Coordinates of C-alpha atoms in Angstrom, one line a residue:
M1168 CA 45.9 46.3 -29.0
A1169 CA 42.7 46.8 -30.9
L1170 CA 41.3 43.6 -29.3
T1171 CA 42.0 44.8 -25.8
V1172 CA 40.4 48.1 -26.6
L1173 CA 37.3 46.4 -27.9
W1174 CA 37.2 44.2 -24.8
E1175 CA 37.5 47.2 -22.5
Q1176 CA 34.7 48.9 -24.3
Q1177 CA 32.4 45.9 -23.9
T1178 CA 33.3 45.4 -20.3
S1179 CA 32.8 49.0 -19.4
K1180 CA 29.3 48.9 -20.9
Q1181 CA 28.4 45.5 -19.2
A1182 CA 30.1 44.0 -16.3
V1183 CA 30.8 40.4 -17.3
T1184 CA 31.1 38.2 -14.2
I1185 CA 32.0 34.6 -13.8
K1186 CA 28.4 33.8 -13.0
D1187 CA 27.4 35.0 -16.4
V1188 CA 29.9 32.7 -18.0
M1189 CA 29.4 29.7 -15.7
W1190 CA 25.6 29.2 -15.9
P1191 CA 25.5 28.4 -19.6
V1192 CA 28.4 26.1 -19.2
L1193 CA 26.8 24.4 -16.2
W1194 CA 23.5 23.9 -18.0
T1195 CA 25.3 22.5 -21.1
V1196 CA 27.0 19.9 -18.9
V1197 CA 23.8 19.0 -17.1
R1198 CA 21.9 18.7 -20.4
T1199 CA 24.7 16.5 -21.8
Y1200 CA 25.0 14.2 -18.8
A1201 CA 21.3 14.3 -17.9
P1202 CA 20.8 10.5 -17.7
Y1203 CA 23.8 10.2 -15.3
V1204 CA 22.6 13.1 -13.2
T1205 CA 18.9 12.3 -13.0
F1206 CA 19.0 8.8 -11.5
P1207 CA 21.2 9.6 -8.5
V1208 CA 19.2 12.8 -7.8
A1209 CA 15.9 10.9 -8.0
F1210 CA 17.3 8.1 -5.9
V1211 CA 18.3 10.5 -3.1
V1212 CA 15.0 12.4 -3.2
G1213 CA 13.1 9.1 -3.0
A1214 CA 15.2 7.8 -0.2
V1215 CA 14.8 11.0 1.8
G1216 CA 11.1 11.1 1.2
Y1217 CA 10.7 7.4 2.2
H1218 CA 12.5 7.9 5.5
L1219 CA 10.8 11.2 6.2
E1220 CA 7.4 9.6 5.7
W1221 CA 8.2 6.7 8.1
F1222 CA 9.7 9.3 10.6
I1223 CA 6.5 11.4 10.5
R1224 CA 4.2 8.3 10.6
G1225 CA 5.9 6.8 13.6
K1226 CA 5.7 3.1 14.6
E1227 CA 3.4 0.8 12.7
P1228 CA 0.3 0.1 14.7
Q1229 CA -0.4 -3.4 15.9
P1230 CA -2.0 -5.5 13.2
V1231 CA -5.7 -5.9 13.5
E1232 CA -7.1 -9.4 13.1
E1233 CA -8.2 -9.7 9.5
E1234 CA -11.9 -10.2 8.7
K1235 CA -12.7 -13.7 7.5
S1236 CA -13.3 -14.2 3.9
I1237 CA -16.7 -15.2 2.5
S1238 CA -15.6 -18.8 1.9
E1239 CA -14.3 -19.0 5.5
R1240 CA -17.6 -17.6 6.9
R1241 CA -19.5 -20.1 4.7
E1242 CA -17.4 -23.0 6.1
D1243 CA -18.0 -21.9 9.6
R1244 CA -21.7 -21.6 9.0
K1245 CA -21.9 -25.1 7.5
L1246 CA -19.9 -26.5 10.4
D1247 CA -22.3 -24.9 12.9
E1248 CA -25.3 -26.4 11.0
L1249 CA -23.6 -29.8 11.1
L1250 CA -23.0 -29.6 14.8
G1251 CA -26.7 -29.1 15.5
K1252 CA -27.8 -32.2 13.5
D1253 CA -28.2 -35.8 14.5
H1254 CA -26.1 -37.7 12.0
T1255 CA -27.6 -41.1 12.8
Q1256 CA -31.0 -40.1 11.3
V1257 CA -30.4 -40.4 7.6
V1258 CA -33.1 -40.1 4.9
S1259 CA -33.5 -43.3 2.9
L1260 CA -32.5 -43.3 -0.8
K1261 CA -36.1 -44.1 -1.8
D1262 CA -37.3 -40.9 -0.1
K1263 CA -34.6 -39.0 -1.9
L1264 CA -35.6 -40.4 -5.3
E1265 CA -39.3 -39.6 -4.7
F1266 CA -38.3 -36.0 -3.9
A1267 CA -36.7 -35.6 -7.4
P1268 CA -39.1 -34.7 -10.2
K1269 CA -40.4 -37.9 -11.9
A1270 CA -40.1 -36.3 -15.4
V1271 CA -36.4 -36.1 -15.1
L1272 CA -35.9 -39.7 -13.7
N1273 CA -38.4 -41.4 -16.1
R1274 CA -37.5 -39.6 -19.3
N1275 CA -35.7 -42.7 -20.7
R1276 CA -37.9 -45.3 -19.1
P1277 CA -41.3 -45.3 -20.8
E1278 CA -42.4 -48.4 -18.9
K1279 CA -42.4 -46.6 -15.5
N1280 CA -44.7 -43.7 -16.5

């Protein structure tokens, strides 16, 4: 009897609703099972964001032809240079050797100084 009187006095001063009791219980459950709750929530948010982004962006534009790399441009330039030359006219090996510096070629040959 005394317990019910005490309860009635507390309830008359403050109205205790189910919301006041359930929020702490809900937060305790969420805190306890956070790893099991966080991943599905993050997965759903990510999936919705991904599809929303593609919906807003629309169709993907037609791919533009990629710019050639430096090595490809160099190869094209070298091929163009080769097309303009006459490959039957070749410099003789003697001319090529005379073009090289004599100090390098005669370093180990003292008789040809």
